[in-house]
Short mmCIF file of C-alpha atoms in Angstrom, two decimals:
data_model
loop_
_atom_site.label_atom_id
_atom_site.label_comp_id
_atom_site.label_asym_id
_atom_site.label_seq_id
_atom_site.Cartn_x
_atom_site.Cartn_y
_atom_site.Cartn_z
CA MET N 704 -25.25 -9.86 8.41
CA ALA N 705 -21.89 -9.15 6.84
CA VAL N 706 -18.76 -8.83 8.98
CA ARG N 707 -16.92 -5.65 8.08
CA VAL N 708 -13.53 -4.16 8.78
CA ASP N 709 -12.62 -0.52 7.98
CA LEU N 710 -9.13 0.82 8.71
CA ASN N 711 -6.91 3.71 7.85
CA ILE N 712 -3.42 2.59 6.89
CA SER N 713 -0.32 4.28 5.58
CA LEU N 714 1.11 3.63 2.14
CA ASP N 715 3.63 1.28 3.75
CA GLY N 716 0.86 -0.68 5.47
CA PHE N 717 0.99 0.59 9.06
CA ALA N 718 -2.43 0.78 10.73
CA THR N 719 -1.23 1.34 14.25
CA THR N 720 1.31 3.93 15.24
CA THR N 721 4.05 3.51 17.84
CA ASP N 722 5.33 6.99 18.37
CA GLN N 723 3.25 7.70 21.48
CA THR N 724 4.98 9.51 24.40
CA PRO N 725 3.67 10.60 27.77
CA GLU N 726 3.59 14.14 26.43
CA GLU N 727 1.76 13.09 23.21
CA PRO N 728 -0.41 10.09 24.13
CA MET N 729 -1.61 9.72 20.51
CA GLY N 730 1.76 10.36 18.95
CA GLN N 731 2.13 12.48 15.86
CA ASP N 732 1.85 9.69 13.28
CA TRP N 733 -1.74 8.92 14.12
CA GLY N 734 -2.92 12.43 13.38
CA ARG N 735 -1.19 12.37 9.97
CA LEU N 736 -2.65 8.94 9.24
CA VAL N 737 -6.29 9.85 9.91
CA ALA N 738 -6.18 13.50 8.88
CA PRO N 739 -8.22 13.05 5.67
CA TYR N 740 -10.80 10.99 7.65
CA VAL N 741 -10.96 13.44 10.53
CA ALA N 742 -11.50 16.26 7.98
CA THR N 743 -14.73 14.74 6.68
CA ARG N 744 -18.14 16.17 7.49
CA THR N 745 -19.26 12.78 8.73
CA PHE N 746 -16.44 12.42 11.25
CA ARG N 747 -16.91 15.97 12.52
CA ALA N 748 -20.62 15.47 13.01
CA ARG N 749 -20.68 11.87 14.17
CA VAL N 750 -17.52 11.62 16.34
CA LEU N 751 -16.86 15.25 17.36
CA HIS N 752 -20.58 16.15 17.58
CA GLU N 753 -20.08 19.33 15.64
CA THR N 754 -23.32 20.82 14.41
CA ASP N 755 -22.09 23.40 11.91
CA GLY N 756 -21.97 21.08 8.89
CA ALA N 757 -18.29 21.79 8.31
CA GLY N 758 -15.94 19.21 6.76
CA THR N 759 -15.06 17.69 3.42
CA THR N 760 -17.85 16.09 1.38
CA GLY N 761 -16.02 14.15 -1.33
CA VAL N 762 -14.91 10.54 -1.70
CA ASP N 763 -13.41 10.36 1.77
CA ASP N 764 -16.70 11.47 3.32
CA LYS N 765 -18.60 8.87 1.27
CA TYR N 766 -16.59 6.17 2.93
CA ALA N 767 -16.76 7.83 6.34
CA ALA N 768 -20.59 7.87 6.07
CA ALA N 769 -20.67 4.24 4.93
CA TYR N 770 -18.60 3.39 7.96
CA PHE N 771 -21.52 4.08 10.23
CA GLU N 772 -24.29 2.66 8.06
CA GLY N 773 -25.94 -0.67 8.72
CA ILE N 774 -23.86 -1.71 11.77
CA GLY N 775 -25.72 -3.54 14.52
CA ALA N 776 -22.86 -4.43 16.78
CA GLU N 777 -19.14 -3.81 17.08
CA ILE N 778 -16.10 -5.80 18.25
CA MET N 779 -12.84 -4.13 19.23
CA GLY N 780 -9.62 -4.86 21.03
CA ALA N 781 -8.80 -3.54 24.42
CA GLY N 782 -6.46 -0.92 22.97
CA MET N 783 -9.11 0.63 20.75
CA PHE N 784 -11.40 1.02 23.73
CA GLY N 785 -8.61 2.63 25.64
CA LEU N 786 -8.01 0.02 28.31
CA HIS N 787 -4.24 0.33 27.94
CA ASN N 788 -4.28 4.00 28.75
CA PHE N 789 -5.45 3.66 32.36
CA PRO N 790 -5.15 -0.06 33.06
CA ASP N 791 -5.46 0.30 36.82
CA ASP N 792 -8.46 2.66 36.91
CA PRO N 793 -11.75 0.74 37.22
CA ASP N 794 -13.68 3.98 36.63
CA TRP N 795 -12.03 4.67 33.26
CA ARG N 796 -14.77 4.64 30.64
CA GLY N 797 -12.59 4.67 27.53
CA TRP N 798 -11.51 7.49 25.32
CA TRP N 799 -14.64 7.73 23.23
CA GLY N 800 -16.36 10.17 25.54
CA GLU N 801 -19.75 9.80 27.22
CA GLU N 802 -21.55 9.58 23.88
CA PRO N 803 -19.40 7.25 21.70
CA PRO N 804 -20.06 7.32 17.97
CA PHE N 805 -20.92 3.63 17.72
CA GLY N 806 -24.56 3.70 18.98
CA VAL N 807 -24.66 -0.09 19.20
CA PRO N 808 -23.50 -2.83 21.63
CA VAL N 809 -19.69 -3.00 21.56
CA PHE N 810 -17.75 -6.13 22.63
CA VAL N 811 -14.28 -5.30 23.91
CA LEU N 812 -11.84 -8.21 23.87
CA THR N 813 -9.74 -8.31 27.07
CA HIS N 814 -8.63 -10.69 29.73
CA VAL N 815 -9.51 -8.10 32.34
CA SER N 816 -12.89 -8.58 33.95
CA ARG N 817 -14.93 -5.36 34.02
CA PRO N 818 -18.62 -4.59 34.40
CA THR N 819 -20.54 -3.59 31.27
CA LEU N 820 -20.72 0.11 30.64
CA GLN N 821 -23.89 1.79 29.39
CA MET N 822 -23.09 4.98 27.58
CA ALA N 823 -25.27 7.73 25.99
CA GLY N 824 -26.57 7.34 22.44
CA GLY N 825 -27.14 3.56 22.48
CA THR N 826 -23.54 2.44 22.96
CA SER N 827 -22.66 -0.19 25.55
CA PHE N 828 -19.26 -1.71 26.21
CA GLU N 829 -19.14 -5.36 27.29
CA PHE N 830 -15.81 -6.77 28.20
CA LEU N 831 -15.02 -10.42 27.48
CA SER N 832 -12.27 -12.86 26.67
CA ALA N 833 -13.24 -15.06 23.71
CA GLU N 834 -12.06 -16.61 20.43
CA PRO N 835 -12.96 -14.56 17.30
CA ALA N 836 -15.75 -16.92 16.15
CA ASP N 837 -17.30 -16.93 19.56
CA VAL N 838 -17.39 -13.21 20.11
CA LEU N 839 -18.68 -12.85 16.54
CA ALA N 840 -21.57 -15.14 17.35
CA ARG N 841 -22.39 -13.09 20.34
CA ALA N 842 -22.25 -9.85 18.32
CA GLN N 843 -24.42 -11.24 15.58
CA ALA N 844 -26.99 -12.33 18.16
CA VAL N 845 -27.54 -8.74 19.25
CA ALA N 846 -27.02 -7.04 15.85
CA GLN N 847 -30.71 -7.34 14.88
CA GLY N 848 -29.85 -8.63 11.44
CA LYS N 849 -27.46 -5.80 10.76
CA ASP N 850 -23.74 -6.04 10.04
CA VAL N 851 -21.05 -6.54 12.63
CA ARG N 852 -17.93 -4.46 12.48
CA VAL N 853 -14.60 -5.52 13.75
CA GLY N 854 -13.36 -2.02 14.53
CA GLY N 855 -9.75 -2.62 15.40
CA GLY N 856 -7.03 -2.24 16.38
CA VAL N 857 -4.99 -3.82 13.60
CA THR N 858 -4.03 -6.94 15.60
CA THR N 859 -7.68 -7.70 16.29
CA ALA N 860 -8.70 -6.96 12.71
CA ARG N 861 -5.91 -9.21 11.38
CA GLN N 862 -6.98 -11.99 13.72
CA PHE N 863 -10.52 -12.00 12.22
CA LEU N 864 -9.15 -11.73 8.70
CA LYS N 865 -6.81 -14.70 9.18
CA ALA N 866 -9.74 -16.70 10.60
CA GLY N 867 -11.70 -16.06 7.39
CA LEU N 868 -14.49 -14.34 9.28
CA VAL N 869 -14.51 -11.02 7.42
CA ASP N 870 -16.88 -10.39 4.47
CA GLN N 871 -15.86 -6.89 3.61
CA LEU N 872 -12.52 -5.15 4.22
CA HIS N 873 -12.14 -1.46 3.40
CA VAL N 874 -8.87 0.35 3.82
CA GLY N 875 -8.25 4.03 3.29
CA ILE N 876 -4.61 4.27 2.34
CA THR N 877 -3.17 7.63 3.34
CA PRO N 878 -0.19 8.37 1.00
CA ILE N 879 2.37 8.83 3.70
CA LEU N 880 5.25 6.58 4.74
CA LEU N 881 5.39 5.98 8.51
CA GLY N 882 8.18 3.36 8.49
CA GLN N 883 7.13 2.17 11.97
CA GLY N 884 4.07 0.87 13.77
CA ILE N 885 2.13 -2.34 13.40
CA ARG N 886 1.53 -3.65 9.88
CA LEU N 887 -1.94 -4.70 8.80
CA TRP N 888 -0.85 -6.94 5.95
CA ASP N 889 1.63 -9.20 7.78
CA ASP N 890 0.91 -12.89 7.43
CA LEU N 891 -2.04 -12.38 5.04
CA ARG N 892 -0.52 -13.61 1.81
CA GLY N 893 -3.18 -14.54 -0.81
CA LEU N 894 -6.06 -12.99 1.14
CA GLU N 895 -7.40 -11.46 -2.10
CA ALA N 896 -8.27 -14.93 -3.45
CA ASP N 897 -11.48 -14.95 -1.42
CA TYR N 898 -12.63 -11.48 -2.52
CA SER N 899 -13.40 -9.18 -5.42
CA VAL N 900 -11.76 -5.80 -5.26
CA THR N 901 -12.88 -2.19 -5.80
CA SER N 902 -10.52 0.76 -5.93
CA GLU N 903 -11.23 4.44 -5.76
CA ALA N 904 -9.08 7.53 -5.31
CA ALA N 905 -10.14 10.46 -3.18
CA GLU N 906 -9.49 14.15 -3.79
CA SER N 907 -7.20 14.09 -0.72
CA GLY N 908 -4.92 11.52 -2.34
CA VAL N 909 -6.24 8.72 -0.08
CA LEU N 910 -6.65 5.41 -2.01
CA HIS N 911 -9.77 3.53 -0.97
CA LEU N 912 -9.60 -0.19 -1.54
CA THR N 913 -12.43 -2.62 -0.73
CA TYR N 914 -12.32 -6.38 -0.67
CA ARG N 915 -15.83 -7.92 -0.80
CA ARG N 916 -16.74 -11.57 -0.66
CA MET D 96 15.51 16.60 -17.00
CA ALA D 97 13.48 14.94 -14.27
CA VAL D 98 14.61 11.70 -12.67
CA ARG D 99 11.75 9.21 -12.69
CA VAL D 100 10.95 5.89 -10.98
CA ASP D 101 8.04 3.67 -12.05
CA LEU D 102 7.39 0.43 -10.28
CA ASN D 103 4.68 -2.17 -9.82
CA ILE D 104 4.18 -3.11 -6.20
CA SER D 105 1.80 -5.32 -4.25
CA LEU D 106 -0.65 -3.92 -1.73
CA ASP D 107 1.71 -4.99 0.97
CA GLY D 108 4.59 -3.17 -0.67
CA PHE D 109 6.61 -5.85 -2.33
CA ALA D 110 8.22 -4.78 -5.60
CA THR D 111 10.46 -7.73 -6.10
CA THR D 112 9.36 -11.30 -5.76
CA THR D 113 11.33 -14.11 -4.26
CA ASP D 114 9.45 -17.25 -5.26
CA GLN D 115 11.68 -18.07 -8.24
CA THR D 116 12.69 -21.71 -8.74
CA PRO D 117 14.79 -23.43 -11.42
CA GLU D 118 11.56 -24.69 -12.96
CA GLU D 119 9.93 -21.19 -12.86
CA PRO D 120 12.74 -18.67 -13.17
CA MET D 121 10.28 -15.73 -12.88
CA GLY D 122 8.27 -17.30 -10.08
CA GLN D 123 4.51 -17.08 -9.96
CA ASP D 124 4.19 -13.90 -7.89
CA TRP D 125 5.82 -11.72 -10.55
CA GLY D 126 3.25 -12.63 -13.15
CA ARG D 127 0.37 -11.82 -10.75
CA LEU D 128 2.06 -8.56 -9.73
CA VAL D 129 2.45 -7.21 -13.27
CA ALA D 130 -0.59 -8.82 -14.86
CA PRO D 131 -2.58 -5.58 -15.25
CA TYR D 132 0.48 -3.83 -16.75
CA VAL D 133 1.28 -6.73 -19.11
CA ALA D 134 -2.39 -6.63 -20.24
CA THR D 135 -2.09 -3.07 -21.53
CA ARG D 136 -1.95 -2.28 -25.24
CA THR D 137 1.24 -0.30 -24.67
CA PHE D 138 3.10 -3.22 -23.04
CA ARG D 139 1.98 -5.61 -25.71
CA ALA D 140 3.12 -3.33 -28.52
CA ARG D 141 6.23 -1.89 -27.01
CA VAL D 142 7.65 -4.81 -25.07
CA LEU D 143 6.17 -7.86 -26.80
CA HIS D 144 6.26 -6.22 -30.26
CA GLU D 145 2.72 -7.32 -30.99
CA THR D 146 1.21 -5.52 -33.97
CA ASP D 147 -2.48 -6.37 -33.62
CA GLY D 148 -3.40 -3.48 -31.31
CA ALA D 149 -4.70 -5.81 -28.67
CA GLY D 150 -4.63 -4.97 -24.92
CA THR D 151 -6.44 -2.78 -22.40
CA THR D 152 -6.71 0.94 -23.09
CA GLY D 153 -7.83 2.39 -19.76
CA VAL D 154 -6.06 4.00 -16.85
CA ASP D 155 -3.39 1.26 -16.66
CA ASP D 156 -2.52 1.88 -20.29
CA LYS D 157 -2.27 5.58 -19.80
CA TYR D 158 0.43 5.02 -17.21
CA ALA D 159 2.11 2.31 -19.32
CA ALA D 160 2.34 4.78 -22.22
CA ALA D 161 3.64 7.54 -20.00
CA TYR D 162 6.37 5.10 -18.80
CA PHE D 163 8.00 5.29 -22.23
CA GLU D 164 7.51 8.97 -22.98
CA GLY D 165 10.26 11.55 -22.63
CA ILE D 166 12.98 9.21 -21.39
CA GLY D 167 16.51 9.92 -22.72
CA ALA D 168 18.51 7.43 -20.67
CA GLU D 169 17.91 4.63 -18.16
CA ILE D 170 19.69 3.32 -15.10
CA MET D 171 19.08 -0.18 -13.72
CA GLY D 172 20.51 -2.71 -11.36
CA ALA D 173 22.27 -5.85 -12.51
CA GLY D 174 19.30 -7.97 -11.65
CA MET D 175 16.91 -6.01 -13.88
CA PHE D 176 19.28 -6.49 -16.85
CA GLY D 177 19.47 -10.18 -16.04
CA LEU D 178 23.10 -10.47 -15.00
CA HIS D 179 22.12 -12.68 -12.09
CA ASN D 180 20.58 -15.27 -14.34
CA PHE D 181 23.70 -16.32 -16.18
CA PRO D 182 26.51 -14.70 -14.12
CA ASP D 183 29.26 -16.73 -15.72
CA ASP D 184 28.24 -16.33 -19.43
CA PRO D 185 30.02 -13.40 -21.01
CA ASP D 186 27.86 -13.77 -24.08
CA TRP D 187 24.57 -13.37 -22.15
CA ARG D 188 22.83 -10.27 -23.51
CA GLY D 189 20.17 -9.89 -20.84
CA TRP D 190 16.57 -10.98 -20.84
CA TRP D 191 15.16 -8.09 -22.79
CA GLY D 192 15.67 -9.69 -26.22
CA GLU D 193 17.65 -8.31 -29.14
CA GLU D 194 15.32 -5.25 -29.37
CA PRO D 195 14.77 -4.07 -25.80
CA PRO D 196 11.90 -1.68 -25.16
CA PHE D 197 14.11 1.12 -23.83
CA GLY D 198 15.41 2.65 -27.08
CA VAL D 199 17.96 4.72 -25.14
CA PRO D 200 21.37 4.30 -23.53
CA VAL D 201 21.02 2.11 -20.41
CA PHE D 202 23.48 2.11 -17.55
CA VAL D 203 23.65 -1.18 -15.65
CA LEU D 204 25.09 -0.96 -12.16
CA THR D 205 27.40 -3.90 -11.52
CA HIS D 206 30.79 -4.67 -10.11
CA VAL D 207 31.34 -7.07 -13.03
CA SER D 208 33.32 -5.57 -15.92
CA ARG D 209 31.63 -6.16 -19.28
CA PRO D 210 31.88 -4.59 -22.72
CA THR D 211 29.02 -2.28 -23.72
CA LEU D 212 26.28 -4.02 -25.71
CA GLN D 213 24.69 -2.33 -28.72
CA MET D 214 21.21 -3.67 -29.27
CA ALA D 215 18.56 -3.09 -31.95
CA GLY D 216 16.17 -0.15 -31.69
CA GLY D 217 18.53 2.35 -30.11
CA THR D 218 19.15 0.51 -26.77
CA SER D 219 22.75 0.13 -25.50
CA PHE D 220 23.78 -1.47 -22.22
CA GLU D 221 26.85 0.04 -20.54
CA PHE D 222 28.06 -1.70 -17.40
CA LEU D 223 29.59 0.26 -14.59
CA SER D 224 30.19 0.50 -10.84
CA ALA D 225 29.31 3.95 -9.51
CA GLU D 226 27.50 5.86 -6.80
CA PRO D 227 23.91 6.98 -7.56
CA ALA D 228 24.81 10.62 -8.12
CA ASP D 229 27.69 9.75 -10.40
CA VAL D 230 25.83 7.38 -12.66
CA LEU D 231 22.98 9.84 -12.78
CA ALA D 232 25.35 12.55 -13.99
CA ARG D 233 26.57 10.21 -16.74
CA ALA D 234 22.99 9.33 -17.74
CA GLN D 235 21.91 12.96 -17.81
CA ALA D 236 24.90 13.79 -20.02
CA VAL D 237 23.60 11.47 -22.77
CA ALA D 238 19.89 12.02 -22.20
CA GLN D 239 19.71 14.94 -24.62
CA GLY D 240 17.70 17.05 -22.22
CA LYS D 241 15.12 14.35 -21.65
CA ASP D 242 14.29 12.58 -18.41
CA VAL D 243 16.32 9.84 -16.84
CA ARG D 244 14.53 6.79 -15.47
CA VAL D 245 15.82 4.64 -12.64
CA GLY D 246 14.15 1.52 -13.84
CA GLY D 247 14.80 -0.87 -10.95
CA GLY D 248 15.01 -3.24 -9.32
CA VAL D 249 13.58 -2.14 -6.08
CA THR D 250 16.93 -2.03 -4.22
CA THR D 251 18.35 0.33 -6.86
CA ALA D 252 15.25 2.46 -6.95
CA ARG D 253 15.24 2.78 -3.15
CA GLN D 254 18.91 3.75 -3.21
CA PHE D 255 18.09 6.73 -5.50
CA LEU D 256 14.96 7.64 -3.46
CA LYS D 257 16.96 7.71 -0.25
CA ALA D 258 19.64 9.85 -1.85
CA GLY D 259 16.94 12.43 -2.70
CA LEU D 260 17.70 12.11 -6.42
CA VAL D 261 14.19 11.20 -7.69
CA ASP D 262 11.81 13.91 -8.93
CA GLN D 263 8.82 11.69 -9.77
CA LEU D 264 7.89 8.33 -8.31
CA HIS D 265 4.94 6.43 -9.76
CA VAL D 266 3.83 3.13 -8.32
CA GLY D 267 1.07 0.92 -9.68
CA ILE D 268 -0.27 -0.88 -6.60
CA THR D 269 -1.74 -4.25 -7.59
CA PRO D 270 -4.32 -5.21 -4.99
CA ILE D 271 -2.78 -8.56 -4.04
CA LEU D 272 -0.93 -9.54 -0.87
CA LEU D 273 2.35 -11.30 -1.64
CA GLY D 274 3.64 -11.56 1.96
CA GLN D 275 7.20 -12.10 0.71
CA GLY D 276 9.77 -10.44 -1.47
CA ILE D 277 11.67 -7.18 -1.21
CA ARG D 278 9.81 -4.22 0.13
CA LEU D 279 9.99 -0.89 -1.68
CA TRP D 280 9.01 1.28 1.29
CA ASP D 281 11.54 0.11 3.88
CA ASP D 282 13.61 2.87 5.37
CA LEU D 283 11.77 5.69 3.51
CA ARG D 284 9.79 7.19 6.44
CA GLY D 285 8.67 10.75 5.67
CA LEU D 286 9.57 10.58 1.92
CA GLU D 287 6.26 12.27 1.11
CA ALA D 288 7.39 15.52 2.68
CA ASP D 289 9.35 16.37 -0.44
CA TYR D 290 6.54 15.71 -2.89
CA SER D 291 2.95 16.45 -3.83
CA VAL D 292 0.80 13.41 -4.43
CA THR D 293 -1.68 12.29 -7.10
CA SER D 294 -3.91 9.26 -6.78
CA GLU D 295 -5.90 7.43 -9.42
CA ALA D 296 -7.74 4.12 -9.50
CA ALA D 297 -7.71 1.91 -12.59
CA GLU D 298 -10.55 -0.29 -13.91
CA SER D 299 -8.41 -3.32 -13.02
CA GLY D 300 -8.32 -2.36 -9.38
CA VAL D 301 -4.71 -1.15 -9.57
CA LEU D 302 -4.14 2.02 -7.55
CA HIS D 303 -1.80 4.48 -9.25
CA LEU D 304 0.01 6.83 -6.93
CA THR D 305 2.47 9.51 -8.06
CA TYR D 306 4.79 11.61 -5.96
CA ARG D 307 6.05 14.70 -7.82
CA ARG D 308 8.47 17.27 -6.67
#
């Protein structure tokens, strides 16, 4: 029943990018940040639903596969679901497609009231406004004894980290300097005191760091 | 004749600490930041002049040993020499002891005029006020074909990085969150474009990242 956070961040600590434009709704930085993750066989199969077995199979893929293992429920901020993209469209079902990669109940933190969405592949999206500990209790209640992931974005993840609710934090540090965005590490001085640390370097240059309670 | 920078930084990118007090002139953060480096056999032999062969001999020590190899001259800011500690004492010879670990000519960037210091073990300290490219030319002229290191502090290192003068940047990322200090990565967006990257994880949890031209 561990609570887990997994994020991709840049070497200078940015986990959310801010270079989005109407022409490039994801921005360019995001693609560079997650490129090694997107290149993995796990991501291509699980998120893109590719069936050709293509993709990298090294250290990055090991972490990508672990990302999806043992999760019974997920919590995310409104931005990660995609609520900010079409805030006025009640029919918008998020940017994860009709078969999102989660496969579990997902709790989306938002002040907007919306009906629960049932997607293909076992994913549901329930929208609620709640404190971290309260939404976590709800997620754990439906996780069937498995772990709960706080998926993101960075502001949501940091909120749970600051509240001391996270048992395992994994970051994949892409060795690029973005110089702009939202920092994961702000206001978390001394976080390491509650954890042991594991470090591993991937063939891609990505540095994988895990804090475990 | 490469120009090299080697720094220890925290996971949140702080390379200089700011928690110094009169009672603790180094502060507590600095000790935590460099603990894995200070624990190496190389540091203990080369900087502390210990002769018992004690210290770690893993990945951290490999980088510690490489730090001292092939350097023909060094450039540092006034703070790294220790000028800020006793600014009004013309007899202050820095905090590196009578036999500093450099063993080469060292150029100390300062607006204060001071006579050159000749120390034991081949180290000299010459004080000068100059632009990065100019002091680099002076250092290369005495480096006898070897590399020049820009030792620090972080403001000096960043100045040379921004000027495009650095051929190899190695950072040892200690997996702690300081939350305060001076950031290495500020204002260096896109630096990686000029380099290839190598990543390696040490037994201590320190992540070693090297940008090479």
